[in-house]
């Protein structure tokens, strides 16, 4: 059974850091690029960051560029998102999702990040 | 980056009636080498992650009711719910994945019961 499980969310003050993790099971993690998609309360979906299957390519939304870093450990089937210099506008549910939805669409249940003083 | 624009932002439809959602991309998402449109449709209900309904613009995901259909090519796409059911109340998103690894989403369309 395919599963993506995010963790690491919580309440953090502006300017602080947080690291999210996403553990994958049930599919060959190393064969696929992986995405972090976020959704602010009551808003739509935004692709925050993506990493190629071998980690060789990374892309970031302009809103997080220079502050967030995506990475992966294929030996641990785990995806990460290091979030630095957090702002209130980073408050959102963060989902990890597998690339190539036509080849199986897998999303985690999400982890909530709240940036507030 | 490719910009996706949905219309309308919301619509209210009577039970059993048709619901139509449009999605327009700022550039073509048709890959001429395989003749596939890199366009997907998702359904999202409150508190849940998005659920894939349609991929390649018109291919229904396994288990999705056949009242859901997708059409269109190039830059203009449509999601149709032929006979709206109560459980179809949700927000619907189109998404392009034409550019390798880069996803962009429409702003979403909220479907409600009239």
Coordinates of C-alpha atoms in Angstrom, one line a residue:
Chain A
X1 CA 0.0 0.0 0.0
X2 CA 1.4 3.4 -1.0
X3 CA 1.8 5.9 1.8
X4 CA 3.3 9.3 2.1
X5 CA 3.5 10.6 5.7
X6 CA 4.6 14.1 6.4
X7 CA 5.9 15.2 9.8
X8 CA 7.6 18.2 11.5
X9 CA 5.0 20.8 11.3
X10 CA 4.1 23.0 14.2
X11 CA 3.9 26.6 15.5
X12 CA 7.0 28.7 15.0
X13 CA 7.9 32.4 15.5
X14 CA 8.7 34.5 12.5
X15 CA 12.3 34.3 11.5
X16 CA 12.8 30.9 12.9
X17 CA 13.4 27.6 11.1
X18 CA 11.5 24.3 10.7
X19 CA 12.3 21.0 8.9
X20 CA 9.6 18.9 7.4
X21 CA 10.0 15.3 6.5
X22 CA 8.0 13.0 4.3
X23 CA 8.5 9.2 4.5
X24 CA 7.4 7.2 1.5
X25 CA 6.5 3.5 1.3
X26 CA 4.8 1.2 -1.2
X27 CA 6.5 2.5 -4.3
X28 CA 10.0 2.9 -5.7
X29 CA 10.8 6.3 -4.2
X30 CA 14.1 6.7 -6.0
X31 CA 12.3 6.4 -9.4
X32 CA 10.3 9.7 -9.0
X33 CA 10.7 13.3 -8.5
X34 CA 9.0 14.6 -5.4
X35 CA 7.1 17.8 -4.7
X36 CA 6.2 19.9 -1.7
X37 CA 2.9 21.6 -2.3
X38 CA 1.4 24.0 0.2
X39 CA -2.0 25.4 0.8
X40 CA -2.6 28.5 3.0
X41 CA -5.8 28.5 5.0
X42 CA -8.8 28.9 2.7
X43 CA -6.5 29.3 -0.4
X44 CA -5.5 27.3 -3.3
X45 CA -2.6 24.9 -4.1
X46 CA 1.0 26.2 -4.6
X47 CA 3.9 24.2 -5.7
X48 CA 6.6 25.2 -3.2
X49 CA 9.5 23.1 -4.2
X50 CA 10.4 20.0 -6.2
X51 CA 13.4 17.7 -6.5
X52 CA 14.4 15.3 -9.3
X53 CA 14.6 11.6 -8.5
X54 CA 18.3 11.6 -8.1
X55 CA 18.4 15.0 -6.4
X56 CA 20.2 16.6 -9.4
X57 CA 17.5 19.3 -10.0
X58 CA 15.6 21.5 -7.6
X59 CA 13.0 24.2 -8.4
X60 CA 11.4 26.6 -6.0
X61 CA 8.5 29.0 -6.0
X62 CA 9.7 32.6 -6.0
X63 CA 8.0 33.1 -2.7
X64 CA 10.3 30.6 -1.0
X65 CA 13.5 30.9 -3.1
X66 CA 16.6 31.5 -0.9
X67 CA 14.8 30.5 2.3
X68 CA 13.6 26.9 1.7
X69 CA 15.8 23.9 0.7
X70 CA 14.4 20.6 -0.6
X71 CA 16.4 17.5 -0.3
X72 CA 16.0 13.7 -0.3
X73 CA 17.6 10.6 1.0
X74 CA 16.7 7.7 -1.3
X75 CA 18.3 5.2 1.1
X76 CA 15.7 6.2 3.7
X77 CA 12.8 6.8 1.3
X78 CA 12.5 10.3 2.8
X79 CA 12.0 13.8 1.4
X80 CA 12.8 16.9 3.4
X81 CA 12.0 20.6 3.3
X82 CA 14.3 22.9 5.3
X83 CA 12.4 26.1 5.9
X84 CA 14.5 29.1 7.2
X85 CA 13.6 32.7 7.9
X86 CA 9.9 31.8 8.1
X87 CA 7.3 34.4 7.5
X88 CA 3.6 34.6 8.6
X89 CA 2.7 34.1 4.9
X90 CA 4.3 30.7 5.0
X91 CA 1.5 29.5 7.2
X92 CA -0.1 26.6 5.4
X93 CA -0.6 22.9 5.2
X94 CA 2.4 21.3 3.5
X95 CA 1.8 18.2 1.4
X96 CA 4.4 16.0 -0.2
X97 CA 3.4 14.5 -3.5
X98 CA 4.9 12.1 -6.0
X99 CA 5.7 13.4 -9.5
X100 CA 4.1 12.0 -12.7
X101 CA 0.5 11.8 -11.5
X102 CA -0.4 9.8 -14.6
X103 CA 1.8 7.0 -13.1
X104 CA 0.0 6.9 -9.8
X105 CA -1.1 10.0 -7.9
X106 CA 0.2 9.9 -4.3
X107 CA -0.2 12.7 -1.8
X108 CA 0.4 12.7 1.9
X109 CA -2.3 13.9 4.4
X110 CA -0.3 17.1 5.0
X111 CA 1.4 18.8 8.0
X112 CA 0.4 22.2 9.3
X113 CA 2.9 24.9 9.7
X114 CA 1.9 28.1 11.6
X115 CA 4.2 31.1 11.7
X116 CA 3.1 33.4 14.4
X117 CA 4.5 35.4 17.3
Chain B
X1 CA 6.2 29.6 -15.9
X2 CA 2.9 28.4 -17.3
X3 CA -0.1 30.2 -15.7
X4 CA -3.3 28.3 -15.2
X5 CA -6.6 30.2 -15.1
X6 CA -9.9 28.6 -14.1
X7 CA -13.4 29.8 -14.6
X8 CA -15.7 30.3 -12.8
X9 CA -14.3 30.7 -9.3
X10 CA -17.4 29.1 -8.0
X11 CA -20.7 27.7 -9.2
X12 CA -23.9 26.4 -7.7
X13 CA -25.7 23.6 -9.6
X14 CA -28.8 21.7 -8.8
X15 CA -28.6 18.0 -7.9
X16 CA -28.6 16.0 -11.1
X17 CA -27.7 18.9 -13.3
X18 CA -24.5 19.4 -15.3
X19 CA -21.5 21.3 -13.9
X20 CA -18.8 22.7 -16.2
X21 CA -15.4 24.1 -15.2
X22 CA -13.0 25.6 -17.6
X23 CA -9.2 25.8 -17.4
X24 CA -6.9 27.8 -19.7
X25 CA -3.1 27.6 -19.8
X26 CA -0.9 30.5 -20.8
X27 CA 0.9 28.3 -23.3
X28 CA 0.1 24.9 -24.8
X29 CA 0.6 21.9 -22.6
X30 CA 0.3 19.5 -25.6
X31 CA 3.4 17.5 -26.1
X32 CA 3.6 17.0 -29.9
X33 CA 6.0 14.0 -29.6
X34 CA 3.4 11.8 -27.8
X35 CA 0.2 13.8 -28.6
X36 CA -0.6 14.0 -24.9
X37 CA -1.9 17.0 -22.9
X38 CA 0.0 17.3 -19.6
X39 CA -3.2 18.4 -17.8
X40 CA -4.7 16.9 -14.7
X41 CA -7.9 17.6 -12.7
X42 CA -8.1 17.2 -8.9
X43 CA -11.0 17.2 -6.5
X44 CA -10.3 18.5 -3.0
X45 CA -12.7 18.2 -0.1
X46 CA -12.2 20.0 3.3
X47 CA -9.4 18.6 5.4
X48 CA -8.3 16.2 2.7
X49 CA -5.4 16.2 0.1
X50 CA -6.3 16.6 -3.5
X51 CA -7.6 13.5 -5.3
X52 CA -6.8 12.8 -8.9
X53 CA -9.8 12.6 -11.2
X54 CA -8.5 13.0 -14.7
X55 CA -5.0 12.8 -16.3
X56 CA -3.8 13.4 -19.9
X57 CA -6.8 15.9 -20.0
X58 CA -9.4 13.2 -20.6
X59 CA -8.3 9.9 -19.0
X60 CA -10.4 9.1 -16.0
X61 CA -8.5 7.7 -13.0
X62 CA -9.4 4.2 -11.9
X63 CA -12.4 4.3 -9.5
X64 CA -13.6 7.8 -10.5
X65 CA -17.3 7.8 -11.4
X66 CA -18.0 8.1 -15.1
X67 CA -20.1 11.3 -14.5
X68 CA -16.7 13.0 -14.4
X69 CA -15.2 13.7 -17.8
X70 CA -12.4 15.9 -19.2
X71 CA -11.9 17.4 -22.6
X72 CA -9.8 19.9 -24.5
X73 CA -6.4 20.3 -25.9
X74 CA -3.5 22.7 -26.2
X75 CA -4.5 25.6 -24.0
X76 CA -8.2 25.1 -23.3
X77 CA -9.7 22.4 -21.1
X78 CA -13.0 21.5 -19.5
X79 CA -14.0 19.3 -16.6
X80 CA -17.7 18.2 -16.7
X81 CA -19.7 16.6 -14.0
X82 CA -22.7 15.3 -16.0
X83 CA -25.1 14.8 -13.1
X84 CA -24.1 16.5 -9.9
X85 CA -24.3 14.4 -6.8
X86 CA -24.2 15.7 -3.2
X87 CA -20.8 14.0 -2.7
X88 CA -19.3 16.1 -5.5
X89 CA -19.4 19.3 -3.5
X90 CA -15.7 20.2 -3.4
X91 CA -13.1 22.5 -4.9
X92 CA -11.7 21.4 -8.2
X93 CA -8.2 22.3 -9.5
X94 CA -6.6 21.9 -12.9
X95 CA -2.8 21.4 -12.9
X96 CA -0.2 21.4 -15.7
X97 CA 2.9 19.3 -15.6
X98 CA 4.1 20.0 -19.2
X99 CA 7.5 21.4 -18.0
X100 CA 9.6 18.7 -16.4
X101 CA 9.1 18.7 -12.6
X102 CA 7.3 22.0 -12.7
X103 CA 3.7 22.0 -11.5
X104 CA 1.3 24.9 -11.6
X105 CA -2.3 24.9 -10.5
X106 CA -5.4 26.8 -11.4
X107 CA -6.8 28.9 -8.6
X108 CA -9.6 26.4 -7.9
X109 CA -13.4 26.3 -8.6
X110 CA -15.8 25.7 -5.7
X111 CA -18.8 23.6 -6.6
X112 CA -21.9 23.8 -4.4
X113 CA -25.4 22.6 -4.5
X114 CA -28.1 25.1 -5.6

